[in-house]
């Protein structure tokens, strides 16, 4: 349903996203995971046609065969909210503070000509009930600041789901929530995906969250794909040194007092990344070839772009 082919994004000549390709079928969920600055949100913004000024995108983004990168702004406006819904990372900044919740949920239904205003408000109340908001009739008249963080996130989900989009993009939708509310939101997103048959792109830095919601996972670093495959296979037997490093840094029920194993160093600025593998400077197996050449694709139980892949149980 969604196919991204050789997507590249540059800013003033500096590569931000490097030759990214993936696909999502209807009813399926793909997890996009990586550290901050890896290019996850930039890929989502490219799909939505919302890249910041100065960003240049090339490649193809096919939604049901239609290339979104070839469309003008008017055509993209007819797709945003109608065929593609997006849940942004921080609902307090994504929601309009001066408009009531009901009006904000009803707005896409009216703008896309799905319903008249009065009917759209009734549908907004139904959506609030569906996403688990108590007293939805009363909450229609609330402002964002009158809701808790979990309630605001549910409102964002209701807005994204209003027009029953074919594709839902969820950008770190649970990062600001406590563990209990996070679990409820993840269950809600899974249930809505299965009921509506949506394709879902789930963006997160949290591997535990990705393992819970996505059947397939794509690991990014420095704007490039490191490894992709079935989520369980990728987490149980990672082959790329970067994926292995991410998993080694997690507390896997180790005994008390055991030190975690962080990846040394930091993600360098995009302009300082190697021409070859962007992880070269922090990789325990990196060599001169890794810095100079694009790593090949190796296929076993996952697909890894690496000169020195190795399995770790």
mmCIF file of C-alpha atoms in Angstrom:
data_model
loop_
_atom_site.group_PDB
_atom_site.id
_atom_site.type_symbol
_atom_site.label_atom_id
_atom_site.label_comp_id
_atom_site.label_asym_id
_atom_site.label_seq_id
_atom_site.Cartn_x
_atom_site.Cartn_y
_atom_site.Cartn_z
ATOM 1 C CA UNK A 1 0.000 0.000 0.000
ATOM 2 C CA UNK A 2 2.928 2.303 0.788
ATOM 3 C CA UNK A 3 6.217 1.834 -1.017
ATOM 4 C CA UNK A 4 9.223 4.094 -0.431
ATOM 5 C CA UNK A 5 11.929 3.658 -3.069
ATOM 6 C CA UNK A 6 15.448 5.102 -2.807
ATOM 7 C CA UNK A 7 14.342 8.120 -0.788
ATOM 8 C CA UNK A 8 17.124 10.664 -0.354
ATOM 9 C CA UNK A 9 16.871 13.983 1.481
ATOM 10 C CA UNK A 10 19.571 16.646 1.340
ATOM 11 C CA UNK A 11 19.947 19.989 3.049
ATOM 12 C CA UNK A 12 22.355 22.412 1.360
ATOM 13 C CA UNK A 13 24.231 19.498 -0.151
ATOM 14 C CA UNK A 14 24.459 17.482 3.087
ATOM 15 C CA UNK A 15 22.705 14.077 2.991
ATOM 16 C CA UNK A 16 20.106 13.763 5.755
ATOM 17 C CA UNK A 17 18.445 10.568 4.541
ATOM 18 C CA UNK A 18 20.406 8.105 2.394
ATOM 19 C CA UNK A 19 18.742 5.789 -0.108
ATOM 20 C CA UNK A 20 15.912 4.596 2.140
ATOM 21 C CA UNK A 21 13.520 1.930 0.840
ATOM 22 C CA UNK A 22 10.706 0.038 2.562
ATOM 23 C CA UNK A 23 7.116 -1.083 2.004
ATOM 24 C CA UNK A 24 4.025 -1.579 4.169
ATOM 25 C CA UNK A 25 1.009 -3.708 3.245
ATOM 26 C CA UNK A 26 -2.577 -3.000 4.308
ATOM 27 C CA UNK A 27 -3.199 -4.018 7.902
ATOM 28 C CA UNK A 28 0.542 -4.342 8.584
ATOM 29 C CA UNK A 29 2.745 -2.315 10.935
ATOM 30 C CA UNK A 30 6.369 -1.383 10.261
ATOM 31 C CA UNK A 31 8.548 -0.111 13.096
ATOM 32 C CA UNK A 32 11.134 2.561 12.312
ATOM 33 C CA UNK A 33 13.711 2.638 15.102
ATOM 34 C CA UNK A 34 16.967 4.437 15.855
ATOM 35 C CA UNK A 35 18.627 7.078 18.022
ATOM 36 C CA UNK A 36 17.651 10.735 17.895
ATOM 37 C CA UNK A 37 18.955 12.243 14.670
ATOM 38 C CA UNK A 38 18.781 8.998 12.707
ATOM 39 C CA UNK A 39 16.212 10.353 10.238
ATOM 40 C CA UNK A 40 13.036 8.640 11.483
ATOM 41 C CA UNK A 41 10.842 11.735 11.711
ATOM 42 C CA UNK A 42 12.343 13.169 8.513
ATOM 43 C CA UNK A 43 11.120 10.105 6.623
ATOM 44 C CA UNK A 44 7.623 10.626 8.047
ATOM 45 C CA UNK A 45 7.611 14.320 7.101
ATOM 46 C CA UNK A 46 8.696 13.422 3.557
ATOM 47 C CA UNK A 47 5.747 11.037 3.238
ATOM 48 C CA UNK A 48 3.389 13.785 4.441
ATOM 49 C CA UNK A 49 4.967 16.406 2.172
ATOM 50 C CA UNK A 50 5.881 18.509 5.201
ATOM 51 C CA UNK A 51 9.667 18.766 4.901
ATOM 52 C CA UNK A 52 11.144 22.006 6.291
ATOM 53 C CA UNK A 53 12.222 24.715 3.807
ATOM 54 C CA UNK A 54 15.578 23.999 2.168
ATOM 55 C CA UNK A 55 15.160 20.216 2.255
ATOM 56 C CA UNK A 56 15.360 18.492 -1.143
ATOM 57 C CA UNK A 57 13.843 15.032 -1.571
ATOM 58 C CA UNK A 58 14.375 12.568 -4.415
ATOM 59 C CA UNK A 59 13.304 8.994 -5.082
ATOM 60 C CA UNK A 60 9.693 7.814 -5.002
ATOM 61 C CA UNK A 61 7.013 7.582 -2.299
ATOM 62 C CA UNK A 62 4.153 5.527 -3.716
ATOM 63 C CA UNK A 63 0.760 5.532 -1.997
ATOM 64 C CA UNK A 64 -1.422 2.997 -3.827
ATOM 65 C CA UNK A 65 0.884 3.528 -6.801
ATOM 66 C CA UNK A 66 0.687 7.348 -6.776
ATOM 67 C CA UNK A 67 4.026 9.139 -6.337
ATOM 68 C CA UNK A 68 3.584 11.690 -3.544
ATOM 69 C CA UNK A 69 6.861 13.459 -4.373
ATOM 70 C CA UNK A 70 5.468 14.358 -7.807
ATOM 71 C CA UNK A 71 2.309 16.053 -6.432
ATOM 72 C CA UNK A 72 1.750 19.776 -5.947
ATOM 73 C CA UNK A 73 0.706 21.306 -2.610
ATOM 74 C CA UNK A 74 -3.019 21.354 -3.438
ATOM 75 C CA UNK A 75 -2.963 17.620 -4.229
ATOM 76 C CA UNK A 76 -1.022 16.866 -1.039
ATOM 77 C CA UNK A 77 -3.577 18.831 1.016
ATOM 78 C CA UNK A 78 -6.310 16.554 -0.314
ATOM 79 C CA UNK A 79 -4.308 13.519 0.876
ATOM 80 C CA UNK A 80 -3.177 14.707 4.326
ATOM 81 C CA UNK A 81 -5.775 13.725 6.897
ATOM 82 C CA UNK A 82 -7.880 11.940 4.279
ATOM 83 C CA UNK A 83 -5.676 9.121 3.018
ATOM 84 C CA UNK A 84 -2.764 9.589 5.439
ATOM 85 C CA UNK A 85 -3.262 10.310 9.145
ATOM 86 C CA UNK A 86 -0.440 11.304 11.473
ATOM 87 C CA UNK A 87 -0.104 11.217 15.247
ATOM 88 C CA UNK A 88 2.538 13.738 16.211
ATOM 89 C CA UNK A 89 5.049 13.284 19.012
ATOM 90 C CA UNK A 90 3.824 15.943 21.448
ATOM 91 C CA UNK A 91 0.044 16.477 21.474
ATOM 92 C CA UNK A 92 0.233 19.654 23.555
ATOM 93 C CA UNK A 93 2.072 21.412 20.722
ATOM 94 C CA UNK A 94 0.192 19.640 17.907
ATOM 95 C CA UNK A 95 -3.273 20.546 19.219
ATOM 96 C CA UNK A 96 -4.496 24.117 18.802
ATOM 97 C CA UNK A 97 -4.761 25.656 22.303
ATOM 98 C CA UNK A 98 -7.512 28.154 21.374
ATOM 99 C CA UNK A 99 -9.994 25.711 19.808
ATOM 100 C CA UNK A 100 -12.178 23.158 21.561
ATOM 101 C CA UNK A 101 -11.434 19.467 21.117
ATOM 102 C CA UNK A 102 -14.651 18.714 19.229
ATOM 103 C CA UNK A 103 -13.973 21.388 16.611
ATOM 104 C CA UNK A 104 -10.453 20.100 16.020
ATOM 105 C CA UNK A 105 -11.598 16.508 15.482
ATOM 106 C CA UNK A 106 -14.469 17.618 13.234
ATOM 107 C CA UNK A 107 -12.268 19.889 11.112
ATOM 108 C CA UNK A 108 -10.737 17.258 8.766
ATOM 109 C CA UNK A 109 -14.173 15.705 8.191
ATOM 110 C CA UNK A 110 -15.522 19.078 7.073
ATOM 111 C CA UNK A 111 -12.452 20.164 5.078
ATOM 112 C CA UNK A 112 -12.374 16.927 3.079
ATOM 113 C CA UNK A 113 -16.106 17.080 2.411
ATOM 114 C CA UNK A 114 -16.882 13.871 4.284
ATOM 115 C CA UNK A 115 -19.605 15.436 6.457
ATOM 116 C CA UNK A 116 -21.374 18.679 7.244
ATOM 117 C CA UNK A 117 -20.379 20.472 10.463
ATOM 118 C CA UNK A 118 -23.205 19.228 12.696
ATOM 119 C CA UNK A 119 -22.743 15.613 11.602
ATOM 120 C CA UNK A 120 -18.966 15.943 11.995
ATOM 121 C CA UNK A 121 -19.404 17.014 15.634
ATOM 122 C CA UNK A 122 -21.549 13.945 16.294
ATOM 123 C CA UNK A 123 -18.863 11.806 14.667
ATOM 124 C CA UNK A 124 -16.226 13.533 16.839
ATOM 125 C CA UNK A 125 -18.134 12.486 19.936
ATOM 126 C CA UNK A 126 -18.288 8.896 18.633
ATOM 127 C CA UNK A 127 -14.535 8.940 17.950
ATOM 128 C CA UNK A 128 -13.772 10.191 21.462
ATOM 129 C CA UNK A 129 -15.802 7.334 22.881
ATOM 130 C CA UNK A 130 -14.030 4.870 20.605
ATOM 131 C CA UNK A 131 -10.573 5.944 21.758
ATOM 132 C CA UNK A 132 -11.567 5.592 25.428
ATOM 133 C CA UNK A 133 -12.322 9.187 26.492
ATOM 134 C CA UNK A 134 -14.811 9.235 29.383
ATOM 135 C CA UNK A 135 -17.801 11.560 29.085
ATOM 136 C CA UNK A 136 -17.132 12.284 25.396
ATOM 137 C CA UNK A 137 -20.068 14.691 25.101
ATOM 138 C CA UNK A 138 -18.588 16.937 27.785
ATOM 139 C CA UNK A 139 -15.028 16.598 26.477
ATOM 140 C CA UNK A 140 -16.107 17.886 23.063
ATOM 141 C CA UNK A 141 -16.218 21.340 24.648
ATOM 142 C CA UNK A 142 -12.877 21.075 26.489
ATOM 143 C CA UNK A 143 -9.666 22.848 25.512
ATOM 144 C CA UNK A 144 -6.388 20.881 25.230
ATOM 145 C CA UNK A 145 -4.977 22.281 28.498
ATOM 146 C CA UNK A 146 -7.976 20.838 30.364
ATOM 147 C CA UNK A 147 -6.997 17.271 29.461
ATOM 148 C CA UNK A 148 -4.305 14.967 30.823
ATOM 149 C CA UNK A 149 -1.378 13.835 28.663
ATOM 150 C CA UNK A 150 -3.001 10.474 27.974
ATOM 151 C CA UNK A 151 -6.304 12.115 27.057
ATOM 152 C CA UNK A 152 -4.586 14.527 24.662
ATOM 153 C CA UNK A 153 -2.841 11.609 22.987
ATOM 154 C CA UNK A 154 -6.190 9.853 22.560
ATOM 155 C CA UNK A 155 -7.606 13.030 21.018
ATOM 156 C CA UNK A 156 -4.683 13.060 18.550
ATOM 157 C CA UNK A 157 -5.492 9.456 17.632
ATOM 158 C CA UNK A 158 -9.167 10.359 17.146
ATOM 159 C CA UNK A 159 -8.175 13.241 14.839
ATOM 160 C CA UNK A 160 -5.831 11.027 12.816
ATOM 161 C CA UNK A 161 -8.531 8.338 12.515
ATOM 162 C CA UNK A 162 -11.422 10.684 11.700
ATOM 163 C CA UNK A 163 -11.370 10.191 7.907
ATOM 164 C CA UNK A 164 -10.408 6.499 8.135
ATOM 165 C CA UNK A 165 -7.043 6.879 6.384
ATOM 166 C CA UNK A 166 -5.368 4.033 4.531
ATOM 167 C CA UNK A 167 -2.018 4.870 6.182
ATOM 168 C CA UNK A 168 -1.399 5.956 9.776
ATOM 169 C CA UNK A 169 1.966 7.416 10.808
ATOM 170 C CA UNK A 170 2.615 7.399 14.560
ATOM 171 C CA UNK A 171 5.705 9.443 15.488
ATOM 172 C CA UNK A 172 6.797 8.565 19.049
ATOM 173 C CA UNK A 173 3.145 8.574 20.205
ATOM 174 C CA UNK A 174 3.902 7.301 23.714
ATOM 175 C CA UNK A 175 7.257 8.922 24.548
ATOM 176 C CA UNK A 176 5.792 11.490 26.985
ATOM 177 C CA UNK A 177 3.429 9.087 28.764
ATOM 178 C CA UNK A 178 3.822 6.978 31.882
ATOM 179 C CA UNK A 179 4.078 3.208 31.507
ATOM 180 C CA UNK A 180 0.429 2.419 32.297
ATOM 181 C CA UNK A 181 -0.991 4.985 29.873
ATOM 182 C CA UNK A 182 1.611 3.969 27.274
ATOM 183 C CA UNK A 183 0.362 0.386 27.411
ATOM 184 C CA UNK A 184 -3.249 1.509 26.928
ATOM 185 C CA UNK A 185 -2.336 3.678 23.925
ATOM 186 C CA UNK A 186 -0.355 0.870 22.273
ATOM 187 C CA UNK A 187 -3.279 -1.537 22.716
ATOM 188 C CA UNK A 188 -5.641 1.074 21.262
ATOM 189 C CA UNK A 189 -3.448 1.629 18.192
ATOM 190 C CA UNK A 190 -3.146 -2.110 17.597
ATOM 191 C CA UNK A 191 -6.915 -2.635 17.873
ATOM 192 C CA UNK A 192 -7.697 0.274 15.522
ATOM 193 C CA UNK A 193 -5.179 -0.992 12.959
ATOM 194 C CA UNK A 194 -6.713 -4.461 12.959
ATOM 195 C CA UNK A 195 -10.303 -3.179 12.851
ATOM 196 C CA UNK A 196 -9.710 -0.681 10.040
ATOM 197 C CA UNK A 197 -7.079 -2.627 8.081
ATOM 198 C CA UNK A 198 -4.730 0.374 8.009
ATOM 199 C CA UNK A 199 -1.074 0.278 7.117
ATOM 200 C CA UNK A 200 0.863 1.749 10.053
ATOM 201 C CA UNK A 201 4.330 3.296 10.229
ATOM 202 C CA UNK A 202 5.322 3.339 13.898
ATOM 203 C CA UNK A 203 8.334 5.516 14.750
ATOM 204 C CA UNK A 204 10.131 5.059 18.061
ATOM 205 C CA UNK A 205 13.515 4.922 19.767
ATOM 206 C CA UNK A 206 12.102 2.321 22.185
ATOM 207 C CA UNK A 207 12.780 -1.252 21.075
ATOM 208 C CA UNK A 208 10.316 -2.662 23.613
ATOM 209 C CA UNK A 209 7.526 -0.566 22.104
ATOM 210 C CA UNK A 210 8.468 -1.612 18.563
ATOM 211 C CA UNK A 211 8.513 -5.277 19.590
ATOM 212 C CA UNK A 212 4.965 -4.916 20.848
ATOM 213 C CA UNK A 213 3.369 -3.145 17.884
ATOM 214 C CA UNK A 214 5.310 -3.958 14.687
ATOM 215 C CA UNK A 215 5.626 -7.191 12.753
ATOM 216 C CA UNK A 216 8.601 -5.844 10.785
ATOM 217 C CA UNK A 217 11.307 -3.415 11.875
ATOM 218 C CA UNK A 218 13.746 -1.146 10.054
ATOM 219 C CA UNK A 219 16.753 0.141 12.017
ATOM 220 C CA UNK A 220 18.168 3.543 10.985
ATOM 221 C CA UNK A 221 21.423 5.281 11.859
ATOM 222 C CA UNK A 222 22.742 8.511 10.387
ATOM 223 C CA UNK A 223 19.962 8.579 7.808
ATOM 224 C CA UNK A 224 20.793 5.112 6.434
ATOM 225 C CA UNK A 225 19.219 1.689 6.845
ATOM 226 C CA UNK A 226 21.315 -0.623 9.000
ATOM 227 C CA UNK A 227 19.140 -3.729 9.269
ATOM 228 C CA UNK A 228 15.571 -4.810 8.584
ATOM 229 C CA UNK A 229 13.466 -7.910 8.959
ATOM 230 C CA UNK A 230 10.870 -9.686 11.041
ATOM 231 C CA UNK A 231 10.844 -7.917 14.413
ATOM 232 C CA UNK A 232 11.237 -11.012 16.567
ATOM 233 C CA UNK A 233 14.036 -12.429 14.389
ATOM 234 C CA UNK A 234 15.825 -9.072 14.384
ATOM 235 C CA UNK A 235 15.648 -8.703 18.167
ATOM 236 C CA UNK A 236 16.597 -12.294 18.929
ATOM 237 C CA UNK A 237 19.464 -12.608 16.451
ATOM 238 C CA UNK A 238 20.647 -9.156 15.316
ATOM 239 C CA UNK A 239 23.395 -9.217 12.691
ATOM 240 C CA UNK A 240 24.398 -5.557 12.303
ATOM 241 C CA UNK A 241 26.808 -4.199 14.961
ATOM 242 C CA UNK A 242 24.536 -1.174 15.494
ATOM 243 C CA UNK A 243 21.443 -3.293 16.209
ATOM 244 C CA UNK A 244 23.540 -5.436 18.509
ATOM 245 C CA UNK A 245 24.759 -2.321 20.311
ATOM 246 C CA UNK A 246 21.214 -1.038 20.830
ATOM 247 C CA UNK A 247 20.134 -4.325 22.357
ATOM 248 C CA UNK A 248 23.255 -4.638 24.523
ATOM 249 C CA UNK A 249 22.441 -1.235 26.049
ATOM 250 C CA UNK A 250 19.084 -2.464 27.365
ATOM 251 C CA UNK A 251 18.620 -3.894 30.888
ATOM 252 C CA UNK A 252 17.771 -7.506 30.006
ATOM 253 C CA UNK A 253 16.822 -8.569 33.519
ATOM 254 C CA UNK A 254 20.472 -8.545 34.551
ATOM 255 C CA UNK A 255 21.377 -9.054 38.180
ATOM 256 C CA UNK A 256 21.505 -5.960 40.373
ATOM 257 C CA UNK A 257 24.727 -3.988 40.040
ATOM 258 C CA UNK A 258 25.528 -5.201 36.509
ATOM 259 C CA UNK A 259 26.651 -2.336 34.278
ATOM 260 C CA UNK A 260 24.896 -1.669 30.987
ATOM 261 C CA UNK A 261 26.947 -1.627 27.773
ATOM 262 C CA UNK A 262 26.323 1.694 26.010
ATOM 263 C CA UNK A 263 27.491 2.355 22.468
ATOM 264 C CA UNK A 264 30.600 4.548 22.870
ATOM 265 C CA UNK A 265 30.540 8.076 21.470
ATOM 266 C CA UNK A 266 27.692 10.101 20.033
ATOM 267 C CA UNK A 267 25.890 10.447 16.715
ATOM 268 C CA UNK A 268 28.042 12.958 14.762
ATOM 269 C CA UNK A 269 26.512 15.795 12.695
ATOM 270 C CA UNK A 270 25.325 14.702 9.243
ATOM 271 C CA UNK A 271 28.129 16.626 7.492
ATOM 272 C CA UNK A 272 30.774 14.613 9.411
ATOM 273 C CA UNK A 273 29.391 11.143 8.725
ATOM 274 C CA UNK A 274 31.505 8.747 6.683
ATOM 275 C CA UNK A 275 30.904 8.344 2.949
ATOM 276 C CA UNK A 276 30.437 4.625 3.483
ATOM 277 C CA UNK A 277 28.672 3.238 6.542
ATOM 278 C CA UNK A 278 27.612 6.133 8.817
ATOM 279 C CA UNK A 279 28.112 3.915 11.893
ATOM 280 C CA UNK A 280 31.770 3.343 11.017
ATOM 281 C CA UNK A 281 33.185 5.721 13.660
ATOM 282 C CA UNK A 282 31.431 3.961 16.572
ATOM 283 C CA UNK A 283 31.501 0.399 15.271
ATOM 284 C CA UNK A 284 33.709 -2.187 17.051
ATOM 285 C CA UNK A 285 34.284 -3.941 13.689
ATOM 286 C CA UNK A 286 34.718 -0.816 11.555
ATOM 287 C CA UNK A 287 37.727 -0.528 9.256
ATOM 288 C CA UNK A 288 38.944 1.718 6.425
ATOM 289 C CA UNK A 289 36.736 -0.052 3.898
ATOM 290 C CA UNK A 290 33.642 0.677 5.995
ATOM 291 C CA UNK A 291 34.436 4.402 5.943
ATOM 292 C CA UNK A 292 35.067 4.583 2.200
ATOM 293 C CA UNK A 293 32.539 2.246 0.564
ATOM 294 C CA UNK A 294 28.810 1.656 0.742
ATOM 295 C CA UNK A 295 28.319 -1.642 2.611
ATOM 296 C CA UNK A 296 26.633 -4.468 0.699
ATOM 297 C CA UNK A 297 23.271 -6.007 1.553
ATOM 298 C CA UNK A 298 23.680 -9.373 3.258
ATOM 299 C CA UNK A 299 20.642 -11.597 3.667
ATOM 300 C CA UNK A 300 20.181 -14.332 6.246
ATOM 301 C CA UNK A 301 17.177 -14.273 8.595
ATOM 302 C CA UNK A 302 17.344 -10.456 8.387
ATOM 303 C CA UNK A 303 18.697 -8.008 5.777
ATOM 304 C CA UNK A 304 21.773 -6.119 7.022
ATOM 305 C CA UNK A 305 23.882 -3.526 5.193
ATOM 306 C CA UNK A 306 27.319 -4.401 6.562
ATOM 307 C CA UNK A 307 30.778 -5.654 5.557
ATOM 308 C CA UNK A 308 31.119 -7.540 8.853
ATOM 309 C CA UNK A 309 27.724 -8.890 9.913
ATOM 310 C CA UNK A 310 27.662 -11.389 12.742
ATOM 311 C CA UNK A 311 24.941 -13.204 14.592
ATOM 312 C CA UNK A 312 24.481 -12.628 18.325
ATOM 313 C CA UNK A 313 21.914 -14.673 20.244
#
